[in-house]
Short mmCIF file of C-alpha atoms in Angstrom, two decimals:
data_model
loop_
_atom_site.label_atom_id
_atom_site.label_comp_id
_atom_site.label_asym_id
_atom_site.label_seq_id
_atom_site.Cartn_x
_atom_site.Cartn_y
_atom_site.Cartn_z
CA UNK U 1 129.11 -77.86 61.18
CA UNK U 2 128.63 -77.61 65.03
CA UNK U 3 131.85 -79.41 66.74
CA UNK U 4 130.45 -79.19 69.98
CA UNK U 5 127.12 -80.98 68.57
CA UNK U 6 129.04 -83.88 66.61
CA UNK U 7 131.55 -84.05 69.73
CA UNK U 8 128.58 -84.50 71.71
CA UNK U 9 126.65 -86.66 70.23
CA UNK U 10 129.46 -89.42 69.19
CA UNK U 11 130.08 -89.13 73.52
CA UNK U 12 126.62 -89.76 73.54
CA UNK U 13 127.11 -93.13 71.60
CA UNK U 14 129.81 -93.95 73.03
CA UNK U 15 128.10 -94.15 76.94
CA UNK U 16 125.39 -96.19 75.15
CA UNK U 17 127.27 -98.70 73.62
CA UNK U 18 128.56 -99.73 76.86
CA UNK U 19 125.42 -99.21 78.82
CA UNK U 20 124.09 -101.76 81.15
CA UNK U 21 121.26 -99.88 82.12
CA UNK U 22 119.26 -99.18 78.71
CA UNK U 23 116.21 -100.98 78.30
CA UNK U 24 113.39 -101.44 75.91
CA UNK U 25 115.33 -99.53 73.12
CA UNK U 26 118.65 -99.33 70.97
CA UNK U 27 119.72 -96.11 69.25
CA UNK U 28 122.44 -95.64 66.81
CA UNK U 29 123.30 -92.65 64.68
CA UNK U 30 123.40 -93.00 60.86
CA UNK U 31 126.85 -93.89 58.75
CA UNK U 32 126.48 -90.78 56.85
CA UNK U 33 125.22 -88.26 59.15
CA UNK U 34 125.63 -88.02 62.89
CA UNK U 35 122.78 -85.67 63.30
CA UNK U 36 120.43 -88.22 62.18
CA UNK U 37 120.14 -91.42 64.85
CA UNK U 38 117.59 -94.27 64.33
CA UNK U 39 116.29 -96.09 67.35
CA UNK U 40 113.99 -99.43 68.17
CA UNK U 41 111.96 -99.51 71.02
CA UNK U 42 111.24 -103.17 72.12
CA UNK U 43 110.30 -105.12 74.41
CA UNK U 44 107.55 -103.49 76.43
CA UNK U 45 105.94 -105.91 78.55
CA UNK U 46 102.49 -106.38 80.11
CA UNK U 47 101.21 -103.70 76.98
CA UNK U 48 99.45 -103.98 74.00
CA UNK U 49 103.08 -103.26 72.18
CA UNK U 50 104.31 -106.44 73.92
CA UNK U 51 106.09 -108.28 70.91
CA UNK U 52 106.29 -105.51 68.71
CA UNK U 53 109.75 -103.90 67.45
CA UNK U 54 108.93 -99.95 66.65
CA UNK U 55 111.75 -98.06 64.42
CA UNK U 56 112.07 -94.48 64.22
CA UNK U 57 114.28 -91.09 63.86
CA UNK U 58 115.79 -88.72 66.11
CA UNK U 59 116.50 -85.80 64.04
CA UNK U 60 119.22 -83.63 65.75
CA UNK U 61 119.58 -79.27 64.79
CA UNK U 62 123.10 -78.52 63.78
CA UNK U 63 122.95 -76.42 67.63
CA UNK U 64 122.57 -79.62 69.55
CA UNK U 65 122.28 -79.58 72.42
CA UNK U 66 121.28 -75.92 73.15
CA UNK U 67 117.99 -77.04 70.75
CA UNK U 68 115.97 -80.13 70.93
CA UNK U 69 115.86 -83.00 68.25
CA UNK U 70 112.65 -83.98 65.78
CA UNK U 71 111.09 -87.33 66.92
CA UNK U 72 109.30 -89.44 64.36
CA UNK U 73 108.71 -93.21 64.55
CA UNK U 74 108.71 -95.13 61.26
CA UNK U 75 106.51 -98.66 62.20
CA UNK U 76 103.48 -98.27 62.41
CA UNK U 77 102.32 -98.79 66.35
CA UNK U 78 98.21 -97.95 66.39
CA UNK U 79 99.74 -94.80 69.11
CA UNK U 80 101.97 -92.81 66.32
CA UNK U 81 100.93 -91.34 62.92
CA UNK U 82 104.01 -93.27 60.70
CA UNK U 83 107.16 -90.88 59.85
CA UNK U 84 105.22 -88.01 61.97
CA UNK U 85 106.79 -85.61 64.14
CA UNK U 86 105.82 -86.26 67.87
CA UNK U 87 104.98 -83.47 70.17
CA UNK U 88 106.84 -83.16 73.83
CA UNK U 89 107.97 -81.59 76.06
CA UNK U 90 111.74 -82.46 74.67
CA UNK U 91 110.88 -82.39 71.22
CA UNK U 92 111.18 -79.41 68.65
CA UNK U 93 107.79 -78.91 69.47
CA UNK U 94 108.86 -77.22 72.27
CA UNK U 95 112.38 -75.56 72.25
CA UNK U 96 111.19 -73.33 75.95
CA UNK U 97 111.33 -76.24 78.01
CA UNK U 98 114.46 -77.70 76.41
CA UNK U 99 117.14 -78.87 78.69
CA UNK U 100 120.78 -79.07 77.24
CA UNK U 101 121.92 -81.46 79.93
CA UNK U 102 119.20 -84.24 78.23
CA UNK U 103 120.48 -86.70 75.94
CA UNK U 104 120.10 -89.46 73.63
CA UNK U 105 118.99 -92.13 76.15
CA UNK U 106 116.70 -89.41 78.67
CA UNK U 107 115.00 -88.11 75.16
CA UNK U 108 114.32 -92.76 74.01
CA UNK U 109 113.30 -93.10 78.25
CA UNK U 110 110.37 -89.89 77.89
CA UNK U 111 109.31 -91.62 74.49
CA UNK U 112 108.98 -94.87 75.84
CA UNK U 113 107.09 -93.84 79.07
CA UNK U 114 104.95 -92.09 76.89
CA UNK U 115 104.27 -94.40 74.57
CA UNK U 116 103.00 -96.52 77.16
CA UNK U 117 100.34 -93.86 78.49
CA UNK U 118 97.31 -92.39 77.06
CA UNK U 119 98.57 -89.15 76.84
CA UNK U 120 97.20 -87.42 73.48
CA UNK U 121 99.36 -84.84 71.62
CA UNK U 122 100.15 -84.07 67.94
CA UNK U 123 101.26 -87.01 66.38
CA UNK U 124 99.61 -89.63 68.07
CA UNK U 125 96.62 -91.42 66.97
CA UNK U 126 93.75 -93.52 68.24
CA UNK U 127 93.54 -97.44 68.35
CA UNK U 128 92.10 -99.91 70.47
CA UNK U 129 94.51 -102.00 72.28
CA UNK U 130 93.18 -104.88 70.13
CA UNK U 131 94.60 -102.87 67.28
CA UNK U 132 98.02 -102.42 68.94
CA UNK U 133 98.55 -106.09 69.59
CA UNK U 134 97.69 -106.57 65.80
CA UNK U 135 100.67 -104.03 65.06
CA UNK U 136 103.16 -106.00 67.82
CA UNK U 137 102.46 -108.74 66.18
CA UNK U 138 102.96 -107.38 62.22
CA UNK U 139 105.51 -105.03 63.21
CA UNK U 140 108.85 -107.04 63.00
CA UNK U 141 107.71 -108.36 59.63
CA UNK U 142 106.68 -105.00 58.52
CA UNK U 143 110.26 -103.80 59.28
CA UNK U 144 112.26 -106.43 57.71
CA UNK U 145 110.30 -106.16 54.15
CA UNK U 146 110.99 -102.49 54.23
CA UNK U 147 114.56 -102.90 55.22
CA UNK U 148 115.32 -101.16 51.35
CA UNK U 149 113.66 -98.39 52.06
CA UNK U 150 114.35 -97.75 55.98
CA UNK U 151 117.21 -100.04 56.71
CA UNK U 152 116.41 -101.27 59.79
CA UNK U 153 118.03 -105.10 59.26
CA UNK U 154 121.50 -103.08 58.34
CA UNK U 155 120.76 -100.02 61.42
CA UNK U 156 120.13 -103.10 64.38
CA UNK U 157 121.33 -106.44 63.10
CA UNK U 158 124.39 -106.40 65.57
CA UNK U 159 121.46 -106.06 68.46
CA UNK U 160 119.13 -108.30 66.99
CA UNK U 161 120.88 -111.02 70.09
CA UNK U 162 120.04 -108.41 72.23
CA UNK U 163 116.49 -107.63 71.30
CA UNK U 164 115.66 -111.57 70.87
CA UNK U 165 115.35 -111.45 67.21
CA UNK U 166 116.51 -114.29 65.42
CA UNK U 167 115.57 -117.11 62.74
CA UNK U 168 112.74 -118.76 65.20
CA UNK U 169 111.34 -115.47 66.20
CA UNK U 170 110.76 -114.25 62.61
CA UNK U 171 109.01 -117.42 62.05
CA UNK U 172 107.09 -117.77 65.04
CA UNK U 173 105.92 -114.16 63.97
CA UNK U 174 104.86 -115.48 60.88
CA UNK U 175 102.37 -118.18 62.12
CA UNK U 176 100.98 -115.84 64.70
CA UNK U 177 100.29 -113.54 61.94
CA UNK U 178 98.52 -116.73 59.70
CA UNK U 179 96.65 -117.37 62.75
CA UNK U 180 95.56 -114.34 63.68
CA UNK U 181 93.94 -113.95 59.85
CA UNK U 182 92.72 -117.66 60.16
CA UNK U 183 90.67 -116.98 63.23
CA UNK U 184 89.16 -113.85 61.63
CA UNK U 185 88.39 -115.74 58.58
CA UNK U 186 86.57 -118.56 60.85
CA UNK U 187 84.86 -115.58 62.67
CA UNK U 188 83.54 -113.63 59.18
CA UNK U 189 82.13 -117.04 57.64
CA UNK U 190 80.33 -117.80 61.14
CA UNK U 191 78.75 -114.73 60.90
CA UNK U 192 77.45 -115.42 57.42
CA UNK U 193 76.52 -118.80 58.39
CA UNK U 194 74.57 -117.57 61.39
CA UNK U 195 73.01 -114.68 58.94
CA UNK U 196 72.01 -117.52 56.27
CA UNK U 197 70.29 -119.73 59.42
CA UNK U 198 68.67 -116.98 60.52
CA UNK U 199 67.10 -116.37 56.68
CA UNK U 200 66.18 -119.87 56.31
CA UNK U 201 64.15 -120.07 59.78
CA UNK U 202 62.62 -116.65 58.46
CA UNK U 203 61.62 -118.59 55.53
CA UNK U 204 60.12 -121.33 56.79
CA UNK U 205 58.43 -119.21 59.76
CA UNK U 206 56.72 -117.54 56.51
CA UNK U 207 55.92 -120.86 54.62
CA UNK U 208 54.54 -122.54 58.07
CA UNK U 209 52.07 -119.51 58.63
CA UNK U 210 50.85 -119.03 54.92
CA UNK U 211 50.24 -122.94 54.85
CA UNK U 212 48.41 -123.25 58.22
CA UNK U 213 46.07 -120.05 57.46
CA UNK U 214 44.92 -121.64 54.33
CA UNK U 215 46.96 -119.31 51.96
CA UNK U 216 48.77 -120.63 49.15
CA UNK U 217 52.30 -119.99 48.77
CA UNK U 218 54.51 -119.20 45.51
CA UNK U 219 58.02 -118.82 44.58
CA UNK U 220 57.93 -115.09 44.64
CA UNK U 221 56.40 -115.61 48.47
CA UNK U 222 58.86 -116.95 49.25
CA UNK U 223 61.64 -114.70 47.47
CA UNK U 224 59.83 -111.61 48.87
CA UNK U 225 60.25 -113.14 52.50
CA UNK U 226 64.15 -113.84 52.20
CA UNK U 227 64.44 -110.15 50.94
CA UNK U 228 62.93 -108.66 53.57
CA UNK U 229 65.93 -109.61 55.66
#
């Protein structure tokens, strides 16, 4: 194992627990493995992630910090393919432009800012910013019924304070989810009430001409008329 990396990186920690100047994320490296850190980017105002609590994985080499780490992000976000490495400039993707003097919190600061631009690279994916709201709003759920699996209730629940998670925000999540599906159930069965409208005035467009031109009309008239549509 790399001393100087471990050495390093618990420094690293360290500086950020005591921080006054981190925003809009938390990192912390796993228990078991120092190598592997888990972060939560939150808190991004005035942006379609507004609400939304993103989890993912800073992967570290064993030569840290002469090479750069693996950046993935767990939650899905509408910008990041889920449990994906992320291309930049100071990720593996590109060991030349590596700086050893980076750390933990300049590595979270680039993935933030460019989270928040419209920058395309490997990993990413497209979404509509309506679609990104939809994921703010699902994400904090999304995280706690997957805690099992990715731990992020036992990772951040000393910064939950912090990150203005509690009891009342998990709920208020909840009915902004329910009414977020309410309003586009409400909007589906308006458009099938305006598509049955429009067959009935079809209908009787058909039955008012066939009776004023003298023509009789029949059942499968009328049948034929509403199929048409």
């Amino acid at each position: 194992m790399n001393l100087q990396g471990v050495t390093r990186l618990q420094k690293e920690y360290k500086q950020l627990s005591t921080s006054t100047s981190v925003q809009n994320f938390v990192a912390v490296p796993d228990s078991q493995n120092i190598f592997e850190w888990h972060y939560c980017i939150y808190g991004l105002l005035d942006s379609p992630y507004e609400g939304g609590f993103y989890h993912g994985k800073l992967i570290f080499p064993t030569e840290y910090p002469m090479k750069p780490p693996s950046i993935l992000m767990i939650t899905p976000s509408g910008r990041f393919q889920e449990k994906t490495r992320i291309c930049l400039s100071i990720s593996d993707f590109h060991p030349e432009t590596w700086n050893p003097i980076w750390k933990v919190e300049t590595i979270m600061t680039a993935l933030v800012s460019f989270m928040n631009s419209d920058e395309n690279s490997t990993g990413c994916v497209a979404s509509t910013s309506a679609q990104k709201r939809e994921y703010a709003r699902a994400s904090l759920r999304w995280n706690v019924e997957r805690d099992g699996q990715e731990g992020f209730v036992r990772r951040f629940e000393s910064f939950f304070a912090k990150m203005g998670i509690n009891e009342e925000t998990l709920q208020e999540r909840e009915k902004k989810i329910e009414q977020s599906r309410k309003e586009e159930d409400d909007g589906n069965n308006f458009k099938n009430f305006l598509i049955m409208a429009g067959i009935a005035i079809v209908v009787s467009a058909i039955i008012a001409y066939r009776m004023s031109s003298g023509e009789g009309l029949d059942k499968e008239d009328v049948l034929e008329g509403a199929t048409e549509l």
